[in-house]
XYZ file of C-alpha atoms in Angstrom:
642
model
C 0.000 0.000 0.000
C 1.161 3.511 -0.972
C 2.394 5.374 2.147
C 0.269 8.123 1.906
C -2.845 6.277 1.471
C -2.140 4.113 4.925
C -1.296 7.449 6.336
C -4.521 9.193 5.495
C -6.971 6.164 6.266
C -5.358 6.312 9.561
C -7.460 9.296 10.898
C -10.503 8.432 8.004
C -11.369 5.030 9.235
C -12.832 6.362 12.726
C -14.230 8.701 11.129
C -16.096 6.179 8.816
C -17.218 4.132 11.801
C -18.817 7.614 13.504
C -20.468 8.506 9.675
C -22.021 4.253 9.750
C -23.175 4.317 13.218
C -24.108 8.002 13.789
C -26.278 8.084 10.981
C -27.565 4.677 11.472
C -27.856 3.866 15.258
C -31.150 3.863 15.040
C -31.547 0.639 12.485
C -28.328 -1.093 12.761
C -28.577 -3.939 15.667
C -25.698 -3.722 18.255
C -23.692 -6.496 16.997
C -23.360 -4.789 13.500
C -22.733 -1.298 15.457
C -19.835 -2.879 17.659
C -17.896 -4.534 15.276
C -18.424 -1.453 13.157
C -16.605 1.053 15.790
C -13.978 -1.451 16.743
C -13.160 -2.592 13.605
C -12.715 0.637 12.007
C -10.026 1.792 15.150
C -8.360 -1.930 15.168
C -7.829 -0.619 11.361
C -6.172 2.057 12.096
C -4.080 0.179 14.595
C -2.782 -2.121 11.977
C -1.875 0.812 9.816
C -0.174 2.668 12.261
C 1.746 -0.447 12.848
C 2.262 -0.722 8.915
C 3.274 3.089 8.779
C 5.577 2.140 11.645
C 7.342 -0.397 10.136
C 7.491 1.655 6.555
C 9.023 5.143 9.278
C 11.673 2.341 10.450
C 12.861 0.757 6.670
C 13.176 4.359 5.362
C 15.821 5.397 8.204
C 13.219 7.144 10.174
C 13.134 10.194 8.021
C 9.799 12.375 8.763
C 6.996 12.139 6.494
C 4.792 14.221 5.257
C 1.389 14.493 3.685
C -0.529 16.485 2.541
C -4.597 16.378 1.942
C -5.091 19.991 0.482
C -4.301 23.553 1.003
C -6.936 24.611 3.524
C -6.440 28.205 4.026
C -4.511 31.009 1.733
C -4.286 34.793 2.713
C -1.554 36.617 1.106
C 1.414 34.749 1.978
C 0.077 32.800 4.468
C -0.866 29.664 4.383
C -2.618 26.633 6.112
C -2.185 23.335 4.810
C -4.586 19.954 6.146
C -1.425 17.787 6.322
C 0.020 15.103 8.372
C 3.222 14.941 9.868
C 4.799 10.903 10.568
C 7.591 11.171 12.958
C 8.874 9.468 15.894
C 6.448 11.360 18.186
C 3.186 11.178 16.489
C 3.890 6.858 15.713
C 4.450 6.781 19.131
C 0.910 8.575 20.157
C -0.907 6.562 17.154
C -0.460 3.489 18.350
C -1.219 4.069 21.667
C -4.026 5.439 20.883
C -5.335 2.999 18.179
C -4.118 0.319 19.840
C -5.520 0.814 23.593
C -8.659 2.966 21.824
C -9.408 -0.500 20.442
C -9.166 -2.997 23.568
C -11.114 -0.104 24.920
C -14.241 -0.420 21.985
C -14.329 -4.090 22.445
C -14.771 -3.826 26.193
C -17.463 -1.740 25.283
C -19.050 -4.073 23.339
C -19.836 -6.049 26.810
C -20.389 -3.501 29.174
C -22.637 -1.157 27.069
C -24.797 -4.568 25.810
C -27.924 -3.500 27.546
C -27.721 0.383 26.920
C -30.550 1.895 24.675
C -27.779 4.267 22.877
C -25.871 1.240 21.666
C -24.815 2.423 18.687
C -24.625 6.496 19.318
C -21.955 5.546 22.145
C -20.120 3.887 19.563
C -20.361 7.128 17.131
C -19.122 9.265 19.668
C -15.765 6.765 20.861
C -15.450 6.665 17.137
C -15.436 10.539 16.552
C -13.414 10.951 19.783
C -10.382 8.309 18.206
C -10.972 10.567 15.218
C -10.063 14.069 16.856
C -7.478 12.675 18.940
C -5.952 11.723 15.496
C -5.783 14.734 14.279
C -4.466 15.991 17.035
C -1.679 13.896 16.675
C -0.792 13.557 12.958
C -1.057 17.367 11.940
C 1.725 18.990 10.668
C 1.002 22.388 12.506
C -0.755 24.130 15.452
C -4.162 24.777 13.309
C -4.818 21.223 12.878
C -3.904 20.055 16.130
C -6.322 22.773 17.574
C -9.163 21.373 14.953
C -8.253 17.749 17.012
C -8.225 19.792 20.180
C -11.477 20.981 20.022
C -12.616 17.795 18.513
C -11.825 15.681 21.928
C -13.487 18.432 23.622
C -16.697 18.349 22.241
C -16.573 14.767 21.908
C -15.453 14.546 26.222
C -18.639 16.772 26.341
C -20.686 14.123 24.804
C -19.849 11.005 26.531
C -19.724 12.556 29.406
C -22.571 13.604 29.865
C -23.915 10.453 27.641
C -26.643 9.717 30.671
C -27.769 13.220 30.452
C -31.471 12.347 31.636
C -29.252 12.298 35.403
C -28.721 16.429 36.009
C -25.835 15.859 37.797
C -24.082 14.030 34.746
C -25.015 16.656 32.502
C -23.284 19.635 35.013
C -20.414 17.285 34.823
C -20.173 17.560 31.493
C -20.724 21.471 31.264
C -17.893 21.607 34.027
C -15.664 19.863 31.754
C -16.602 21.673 28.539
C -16.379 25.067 30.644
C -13.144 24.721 32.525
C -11.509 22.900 28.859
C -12.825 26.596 27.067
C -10.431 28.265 29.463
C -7.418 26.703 28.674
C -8.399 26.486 25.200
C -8.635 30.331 24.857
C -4.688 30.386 26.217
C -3.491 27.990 23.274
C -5.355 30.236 20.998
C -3.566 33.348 21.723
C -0.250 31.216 21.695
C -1.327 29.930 18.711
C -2.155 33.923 17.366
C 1.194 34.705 18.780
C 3.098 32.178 16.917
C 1.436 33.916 13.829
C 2.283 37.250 14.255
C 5.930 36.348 14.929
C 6.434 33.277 12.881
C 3.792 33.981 9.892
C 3.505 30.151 10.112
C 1.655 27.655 11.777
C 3.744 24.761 10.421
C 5.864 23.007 13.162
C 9.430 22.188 10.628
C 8.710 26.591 9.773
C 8.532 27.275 13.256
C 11.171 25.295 15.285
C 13.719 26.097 12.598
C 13.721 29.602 12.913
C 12.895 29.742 17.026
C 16.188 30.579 17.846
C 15.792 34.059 15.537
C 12.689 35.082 18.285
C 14.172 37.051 21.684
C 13.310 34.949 24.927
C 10.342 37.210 25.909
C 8.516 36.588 22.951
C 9.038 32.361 23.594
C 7.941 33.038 27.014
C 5.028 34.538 26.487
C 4.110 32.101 23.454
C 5.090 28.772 25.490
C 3.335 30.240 28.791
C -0.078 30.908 27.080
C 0.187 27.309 25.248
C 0.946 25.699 28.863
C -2.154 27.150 29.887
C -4.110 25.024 27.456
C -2.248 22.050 28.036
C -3.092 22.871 31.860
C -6.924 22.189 31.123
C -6.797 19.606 28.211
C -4.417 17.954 31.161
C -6.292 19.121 34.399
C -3.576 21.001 36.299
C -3.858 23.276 38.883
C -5.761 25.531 38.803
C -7.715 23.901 35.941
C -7.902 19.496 37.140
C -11.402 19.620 39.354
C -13.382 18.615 35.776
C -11.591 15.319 35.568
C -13.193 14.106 38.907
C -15.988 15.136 37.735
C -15.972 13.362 34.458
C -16.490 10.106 36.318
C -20.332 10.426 35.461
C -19.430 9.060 31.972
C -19.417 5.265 31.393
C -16.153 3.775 32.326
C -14.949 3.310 29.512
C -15.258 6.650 28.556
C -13.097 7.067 32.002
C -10.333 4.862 30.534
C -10.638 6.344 27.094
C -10.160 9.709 28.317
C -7.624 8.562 31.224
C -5.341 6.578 29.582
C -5.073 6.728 25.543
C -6.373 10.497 24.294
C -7.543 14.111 25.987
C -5.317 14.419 29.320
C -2.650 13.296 26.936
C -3.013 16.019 25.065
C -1.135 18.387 27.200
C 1.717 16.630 27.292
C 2.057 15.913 23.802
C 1.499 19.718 22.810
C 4.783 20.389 25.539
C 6.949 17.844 23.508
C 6.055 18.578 20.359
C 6.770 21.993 21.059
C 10.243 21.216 23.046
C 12.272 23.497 20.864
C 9.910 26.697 22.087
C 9.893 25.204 26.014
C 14.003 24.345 25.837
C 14.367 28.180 24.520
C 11.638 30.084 27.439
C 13.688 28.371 30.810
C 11.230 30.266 32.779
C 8.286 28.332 31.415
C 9.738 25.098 32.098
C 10.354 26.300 35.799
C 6.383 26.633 36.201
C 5.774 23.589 33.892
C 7.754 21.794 36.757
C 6.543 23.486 40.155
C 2.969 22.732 39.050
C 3.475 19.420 37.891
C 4.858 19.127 41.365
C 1.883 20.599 43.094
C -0.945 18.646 41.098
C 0.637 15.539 41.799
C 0.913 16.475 45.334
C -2.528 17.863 45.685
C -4.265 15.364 43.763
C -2.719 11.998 45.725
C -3.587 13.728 48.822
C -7.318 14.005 47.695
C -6.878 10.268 47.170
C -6.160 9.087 50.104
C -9.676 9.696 51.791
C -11.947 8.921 48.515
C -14.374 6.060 48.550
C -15.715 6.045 44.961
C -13.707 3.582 43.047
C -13.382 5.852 40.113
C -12.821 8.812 41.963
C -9.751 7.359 43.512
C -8.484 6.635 40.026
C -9.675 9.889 38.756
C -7.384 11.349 41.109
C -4.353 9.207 40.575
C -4.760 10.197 36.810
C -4.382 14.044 38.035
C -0.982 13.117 40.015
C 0.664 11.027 37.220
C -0.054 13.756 35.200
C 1.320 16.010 37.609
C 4.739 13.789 37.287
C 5.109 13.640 33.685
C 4.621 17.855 33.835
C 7.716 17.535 36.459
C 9.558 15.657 33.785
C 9.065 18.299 31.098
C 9.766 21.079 33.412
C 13.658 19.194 33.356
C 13.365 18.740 30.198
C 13.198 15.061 30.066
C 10.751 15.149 27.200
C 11.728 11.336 26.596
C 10.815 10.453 29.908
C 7.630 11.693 30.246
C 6.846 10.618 26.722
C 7.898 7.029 28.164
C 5.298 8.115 30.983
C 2.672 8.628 28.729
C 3.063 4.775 27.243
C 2.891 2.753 30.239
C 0.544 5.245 31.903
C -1.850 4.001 29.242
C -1.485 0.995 29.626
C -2.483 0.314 33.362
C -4.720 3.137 33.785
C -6.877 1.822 31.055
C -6.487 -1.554 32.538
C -7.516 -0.331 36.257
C -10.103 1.778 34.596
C -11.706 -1.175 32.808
C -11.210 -3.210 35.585
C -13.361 -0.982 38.082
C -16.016 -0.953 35.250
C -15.823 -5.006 35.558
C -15.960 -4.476 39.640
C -19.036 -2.517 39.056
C -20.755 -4.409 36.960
C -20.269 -7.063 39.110
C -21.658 -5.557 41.956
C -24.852 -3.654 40.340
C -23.188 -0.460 39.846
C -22.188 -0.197 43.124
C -18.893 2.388 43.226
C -18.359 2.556 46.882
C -15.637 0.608 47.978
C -16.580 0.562 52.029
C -19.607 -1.527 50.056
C -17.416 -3.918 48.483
C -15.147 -6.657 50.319
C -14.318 -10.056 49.780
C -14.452 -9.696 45.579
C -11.197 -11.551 44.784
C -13.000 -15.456 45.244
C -15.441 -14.224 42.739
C -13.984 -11.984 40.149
C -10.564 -13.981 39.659
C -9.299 -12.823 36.553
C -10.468 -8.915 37.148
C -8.689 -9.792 40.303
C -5.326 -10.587 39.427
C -5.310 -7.927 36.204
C -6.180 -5.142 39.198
C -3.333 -6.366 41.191
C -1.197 -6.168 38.208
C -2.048 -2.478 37.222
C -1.970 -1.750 40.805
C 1.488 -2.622 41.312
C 2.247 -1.299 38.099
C 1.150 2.424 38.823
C 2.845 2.150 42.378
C 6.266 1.971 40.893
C 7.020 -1.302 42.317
C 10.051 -3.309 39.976
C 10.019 -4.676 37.640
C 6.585 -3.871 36.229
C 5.898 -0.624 33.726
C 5.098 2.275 35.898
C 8.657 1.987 38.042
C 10.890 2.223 35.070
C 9.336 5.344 33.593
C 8.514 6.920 37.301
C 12.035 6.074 38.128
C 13.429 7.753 35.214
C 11.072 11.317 35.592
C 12.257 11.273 39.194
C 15.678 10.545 38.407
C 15.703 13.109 36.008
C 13.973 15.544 38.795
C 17.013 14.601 41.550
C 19.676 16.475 39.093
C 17.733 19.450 38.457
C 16.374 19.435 42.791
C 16.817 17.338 45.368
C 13.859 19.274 46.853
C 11.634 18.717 43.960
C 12.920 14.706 43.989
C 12.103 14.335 47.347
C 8.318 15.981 47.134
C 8.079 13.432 44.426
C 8.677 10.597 46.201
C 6.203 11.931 48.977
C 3.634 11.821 46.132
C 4.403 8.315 45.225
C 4.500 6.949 48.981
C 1.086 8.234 48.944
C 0.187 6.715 45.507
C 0.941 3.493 46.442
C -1.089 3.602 50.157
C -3.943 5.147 48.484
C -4.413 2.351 45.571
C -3.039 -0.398 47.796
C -5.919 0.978 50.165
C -8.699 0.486 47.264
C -7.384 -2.568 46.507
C -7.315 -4.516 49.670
C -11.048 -2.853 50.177
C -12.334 -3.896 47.437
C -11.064 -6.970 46.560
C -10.419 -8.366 50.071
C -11.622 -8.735 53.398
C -15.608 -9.542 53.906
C -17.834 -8.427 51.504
C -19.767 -5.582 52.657
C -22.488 -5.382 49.432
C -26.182 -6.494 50.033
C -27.409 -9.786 49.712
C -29.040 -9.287 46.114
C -25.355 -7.918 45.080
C -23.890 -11.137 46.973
C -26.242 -13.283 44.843
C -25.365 -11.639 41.792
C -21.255 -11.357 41.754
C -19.909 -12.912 38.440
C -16.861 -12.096 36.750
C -17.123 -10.399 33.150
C -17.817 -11.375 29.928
C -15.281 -12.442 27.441
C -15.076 -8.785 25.795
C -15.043 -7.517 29.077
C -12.052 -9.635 30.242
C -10.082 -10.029 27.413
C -8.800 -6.572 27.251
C -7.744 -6.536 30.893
C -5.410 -9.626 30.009
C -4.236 -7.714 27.257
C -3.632 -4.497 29.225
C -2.608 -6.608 32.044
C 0.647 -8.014 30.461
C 1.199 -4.344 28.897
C 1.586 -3.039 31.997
C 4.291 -5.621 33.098
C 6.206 -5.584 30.230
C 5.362 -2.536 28.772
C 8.418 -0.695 31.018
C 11.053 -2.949 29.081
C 10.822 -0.351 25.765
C 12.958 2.061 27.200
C 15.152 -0.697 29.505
C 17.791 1.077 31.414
C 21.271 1.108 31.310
C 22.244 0.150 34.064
C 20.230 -2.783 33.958
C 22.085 -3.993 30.332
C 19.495 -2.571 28.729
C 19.440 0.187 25.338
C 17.070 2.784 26.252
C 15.347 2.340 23.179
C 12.560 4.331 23.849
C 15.286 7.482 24.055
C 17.199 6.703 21.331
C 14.223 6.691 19.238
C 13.014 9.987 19.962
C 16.513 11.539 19.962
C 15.835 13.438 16.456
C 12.805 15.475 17.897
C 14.989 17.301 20.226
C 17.785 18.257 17.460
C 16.372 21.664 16.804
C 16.328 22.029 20.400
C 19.646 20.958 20.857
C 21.132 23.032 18.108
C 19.158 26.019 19.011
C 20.407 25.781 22.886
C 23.299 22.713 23.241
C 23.902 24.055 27.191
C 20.431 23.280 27.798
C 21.319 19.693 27.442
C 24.384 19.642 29.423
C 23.158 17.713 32.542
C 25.349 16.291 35.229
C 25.133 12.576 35.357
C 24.384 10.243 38.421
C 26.455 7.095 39.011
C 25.480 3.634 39.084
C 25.625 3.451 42.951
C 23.486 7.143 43.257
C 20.948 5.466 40.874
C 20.515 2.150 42.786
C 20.437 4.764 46.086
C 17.307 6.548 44.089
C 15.610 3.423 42.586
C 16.124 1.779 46.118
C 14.310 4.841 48.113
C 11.813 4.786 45.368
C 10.772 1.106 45.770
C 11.215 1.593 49.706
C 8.485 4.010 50.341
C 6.242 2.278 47.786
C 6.106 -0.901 49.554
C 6.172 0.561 53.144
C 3.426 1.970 51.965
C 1.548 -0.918 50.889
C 2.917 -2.340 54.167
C 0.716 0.030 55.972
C -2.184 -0.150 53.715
C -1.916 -4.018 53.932
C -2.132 -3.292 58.264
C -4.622 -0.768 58.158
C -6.955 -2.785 55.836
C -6.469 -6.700 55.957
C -5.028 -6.888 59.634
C -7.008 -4.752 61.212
C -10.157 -4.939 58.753
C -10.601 -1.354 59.149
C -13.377 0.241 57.230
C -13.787 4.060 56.770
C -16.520 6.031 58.169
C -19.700 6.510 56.085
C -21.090 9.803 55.154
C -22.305 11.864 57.850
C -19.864 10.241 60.940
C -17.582 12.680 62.226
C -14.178 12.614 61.566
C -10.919 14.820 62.235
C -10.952 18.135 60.853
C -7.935 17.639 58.470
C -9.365 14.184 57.030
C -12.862 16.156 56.711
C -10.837 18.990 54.626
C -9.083 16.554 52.288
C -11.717 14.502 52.261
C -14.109 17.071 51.070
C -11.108 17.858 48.259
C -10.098 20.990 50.296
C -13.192 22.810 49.234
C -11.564 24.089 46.028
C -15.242 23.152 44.138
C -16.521 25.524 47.186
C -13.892 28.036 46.908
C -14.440 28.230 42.339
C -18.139 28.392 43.302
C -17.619 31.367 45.482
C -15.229 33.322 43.252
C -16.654 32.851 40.091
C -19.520 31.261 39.830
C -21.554 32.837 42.465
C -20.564 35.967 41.079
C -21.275 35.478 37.269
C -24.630 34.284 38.471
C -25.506 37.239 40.584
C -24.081 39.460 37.799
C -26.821 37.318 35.017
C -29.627 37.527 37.700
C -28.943 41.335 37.281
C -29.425 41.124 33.829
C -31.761 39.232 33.686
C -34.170 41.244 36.198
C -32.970 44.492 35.532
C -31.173 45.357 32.510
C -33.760 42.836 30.525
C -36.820 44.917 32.404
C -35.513 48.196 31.916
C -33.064 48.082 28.861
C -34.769 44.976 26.944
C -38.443 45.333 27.672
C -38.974 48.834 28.261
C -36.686 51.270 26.278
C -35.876 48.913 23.086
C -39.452 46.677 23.254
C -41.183 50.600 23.941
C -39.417 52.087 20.798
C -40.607 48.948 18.957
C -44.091 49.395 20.062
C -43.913 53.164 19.578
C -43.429 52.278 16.068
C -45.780 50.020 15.824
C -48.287 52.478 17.018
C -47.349 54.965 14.433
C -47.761 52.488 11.794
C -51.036 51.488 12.621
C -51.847 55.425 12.434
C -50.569 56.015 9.225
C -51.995 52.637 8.276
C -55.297 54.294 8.126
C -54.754 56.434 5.387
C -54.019 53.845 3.028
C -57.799 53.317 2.247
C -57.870 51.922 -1.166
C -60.110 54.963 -2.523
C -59.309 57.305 -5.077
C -61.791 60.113 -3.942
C -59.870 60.000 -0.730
C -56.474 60.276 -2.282
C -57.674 62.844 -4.591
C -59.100 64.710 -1.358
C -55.471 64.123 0.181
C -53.969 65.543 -2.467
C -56.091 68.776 -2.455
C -55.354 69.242 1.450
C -51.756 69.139 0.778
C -51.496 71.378 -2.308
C -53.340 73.777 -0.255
C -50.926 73.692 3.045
C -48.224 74.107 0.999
C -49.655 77.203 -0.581
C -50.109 78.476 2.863
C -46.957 77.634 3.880
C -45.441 79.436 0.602
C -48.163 81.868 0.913
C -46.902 82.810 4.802
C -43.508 82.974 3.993
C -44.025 85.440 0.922
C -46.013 87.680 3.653
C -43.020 87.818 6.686
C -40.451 87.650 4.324
């Protein structure tokens, strides 16, 4: 197959499956509609893999192609084109390739919902944006994807939208996500002005020309969209919220495309970070403070989700730490594995609560392990896996952000680790609750426990071995290993590196100060579970249900330190006293009176001089008369005071 055929069915196929099933969810049965959407995506996946393989035989020389010439004003110009390098392979077939597990689990867990085949539509247009995002060749196009995942978050989000609450949840999201996107807008409007390009290979090769200021100000407003496509502070408090979705949606948007978004945008864009230092010192310090923040919050949550909603927030919050070092290729490798077990321990909570009757609550749960074996041991697996524990996924590319973190600050490294001692009680915590113990459910739920389907289960094997072997891409050094991972996406930074070469220049630790790092890493993550493992299986403790008092400072985290309370108060209290004014009395005296009086005023007139369009010549002719003789008078008045 011609290369640029493979390369532009990539992003069509999706697109296909939304046309088929949006137009026809109404007729086609769900079988049709399910192999439809997952078929189309597992398409893509095998031409991503094809595209791959072609990037790899032609010595990994960047391709591009182009669809048509979209926009032309003067000299500038906006192409719909696709750029194939080492960093958009690496996003397509993560998200082809999990976006596909993630359709077939749907297939199972959506069976018995009455928008079947308009769910499907929507995870197909949502693969379909996210493509964009990732193949275009310049800023325009990947804000065209940007706003695509949006709008499509919006919709599956709030897919239950006969429950309020879901559909508020899915405002908040498409709200707080307009915020950030008007930021990369006016980086994107700056770029213009001082580039008079949009096209990445225009713009990095001449970044060096612009004066720091300039870069600052550009990279700064495009963090601030990558802040809400990747929830972090101030802008994270609509990911929690986008639990209300199905869970796949949850894993979908978790794991394979919208946080992700962020990130990518920051790595594409190294050159402009690598040249604007005091971007990447903000990039870092509030990476730092999300993930500290958000594993905090995590500790006292309840709702199964919610807990993983929040460990989403703080792994995003590391791979932001990574970038603001610079260690694009780390938090790239983040990126990777994080997709692999968070869709895992996403899907698996969806097989926990379909288990138990769509029951969320873990202090309801207890005991599940005897009857949910395989969603069991997959949990476990992703569970270790996001704790950091060797030699499974998540420790190799934690290890390597935090390593990465220790030569830029010790301080920052050792806040890190705090974050991940707390990461690995708080899931260890869910874990043993759920999955151990007695079980806590009601008898019908008792009655009812099976494990999943076949399309519900299969992925999570799937996932399950990704996220133990999935850290092995980029093995380590100093384990014998080639750092592939690095190596591979060593051309994206050349720009970078030619533009500012001392940028690069990092000290290096030694073999014994890594094994000293790796070691305190581990440590803390299984002390952790140590205590989790006392807390909840030796001392079968349970936490309080709603309403029993507890300390103050558990009562403040718990409740997420009131920052939903502290938004509503600042802003949207406010805007909504400021539209009650409106609406009572600029509408009343603005609106109805002065412009709906002048209308009526009108109106009035009109109706007067209505009446002397009678239809009857004598009248007209009598009209006439009058008038010919008032204007002698008036002629005839003038002549006499003149």
């Amino acid at each position: 197959m011609n290369i640029s055929t493979s390369v532009l069915l990539i992003p069509l196929l999706p697109l296909l499956g939304f046309i088929i099933n949006g137009l026809g969810f109404r007729k086609i049965s769900k079988g049709l509609a399910s192999i439809v959407g997952t078929a189309t995506v597992l398409g893509s996946f095998l031409l991503s893999i094809y595209t791959f393989n072609y990037f790899l035989s032609n010595n990994s020389q960047p391709i591009t192609v182009t669809a048509f010439n979209w926009l032309a004003v003067g000299d500038f110009h906006i192409s719909f084109s696709f750029l194939i390098d080492q960093l958009s392979l690496l996003m397509l077939l993560v998200v082809t390739g999990v976006g596909t597990l993630i359709h077939l689990y749907s297939s199972g867990y959506m069976h018995h919902d009455e928008g079947f085949g308009k769910f499907f539509a929507f995870l197909n247009l949502f693969i379909f944006s996210m493509l964009l995002l990732v193949m275009g060749s310049n800023y325009v196009i990947m804000f065209f994807g940007w706003e695509g995942v949006g709008l499509c978050s919006y919709l599956l989000i709030g897919f239950w939208n006969k429950n309020k609450s879901y559909g508020n949840a899915a405002r908040k999201a498409f709200v707080m996500n307009r915020i950030g996107d008007l930021g990369f807008l006016l980086g994107i409007f700056l770029i213009i002005a001082h580039f008079g390009s949009v096209e990445y290979s225009e713009i990095f090769g001449r970044a060096a020309s612009v004066d720091t200021a300039t870069l600052t100000m550009i990279t700064a407003f495009l963090f601030v969209g990558a802040m809400g496509k990747s929830a972090q502070i101030p802008l994270y408090t609509w990911l929690p919220d986008a639990m209300a979705g199905p869970t796949p949606v949850s894993a979908l948007i978790h794991a394979a495309t919208m946080v992700t978004a962020g990130i990518y945008m920051v790595i594409r864009s190294n050159v402009l970070y690598t040249l604007a230092p005091a971007t990447l010192e903000w990039v870092g310090i509030i990476g730092l403070a999300t993930a500290l923040l958000a594993a905090s919050i995590g500790i006292f949550q309840n709702d199964i989700k919610k807990v993983l909603a929040y460990s989403t927030v703080s792994q995003l919050g590391y791979m932001f730490m990574g970038l603001g070092v610079m260690a694009y290729s780390a938090s790239m490798f983040h990126v990777i594995t994080h997709a692999f077990f968070k869709a895992l321990l996403f899907l698996g909570a969806g097989s926990v609560i379909h288990a138990m009757s769509d029951e969320q609550d873990i202090r309801h749960m207890g005991g599940l392990s005897k009857s949910l074996r395989i969603t069991w041991i997959t949990f476990l697996l992703g569970t270790i896996a996001i704790t950091a524990v060797l030699p499974l996924s998540g420790f190799f590319s934690k290890d390597e952000i935090l390593m990465n973190v220790y030569m830029h600050s010790p301080l920052m490294w050792g806040l890190g680790v705090l974050g991940a001692a707390m990461t690995s009680f708080y899931m260890f915590r869910m874990f043993f609750l759920t999955f151990h113990g007695t079980f806590r459910g009601t008898d019908y739920q008792r009655e009812h426990l099976h494990e999943s389907p076949i399309s519900m289960t299969l992925p999570l094997m799937i996932l399950a071995v990704l996220s133990v072997i999935g850290g092995f891409i980029n093995f380590p050094e100093i384990f014998g290993g080639q750092a592939w991972l690095a190596n591979f996406m060593e051309p994206l930074f050349a720009n970078a590196k030619q533009a500012s070469p001392e940028a690069f220049h990092h000290a290096h630790l030694s073999h014994s100060e890594e094994f000293m790092l790796m070691g305190v890493s581990v440590g803390v993550a299984i002390l952790s579970l140590i205590i989790a493992y006392v807390m909840y299986i030796s001392r079968n403790t349970v936490p309080a249900e709603e309403g029993t008092p507890i300390p103050i400072v558990q009562k403040v985290i718990y409740n997420k330190y009131y920052v939903d309370e502290i938004y509503d108060m600042l802003f949207i209290k406010p805007i909504s006293a400021l539209s009650y004014f409106f609406y009572q009395v600029f509408e009343f005296f603005v609106i109805d009176l002065l412009v709906n009086g002048i209308g009526k005023l009108v109106k009035q007139l009109s109706n007067l001089t209505r009446r002397f369009q009678t239809g009857t010549t004598g009248f007209y002719v009598f009209a006439m008369v009058i008038g010919i003789v008032v204007i002698l008078l008036v002629n005839f008045w003038g002549f006499l005071f003149r």
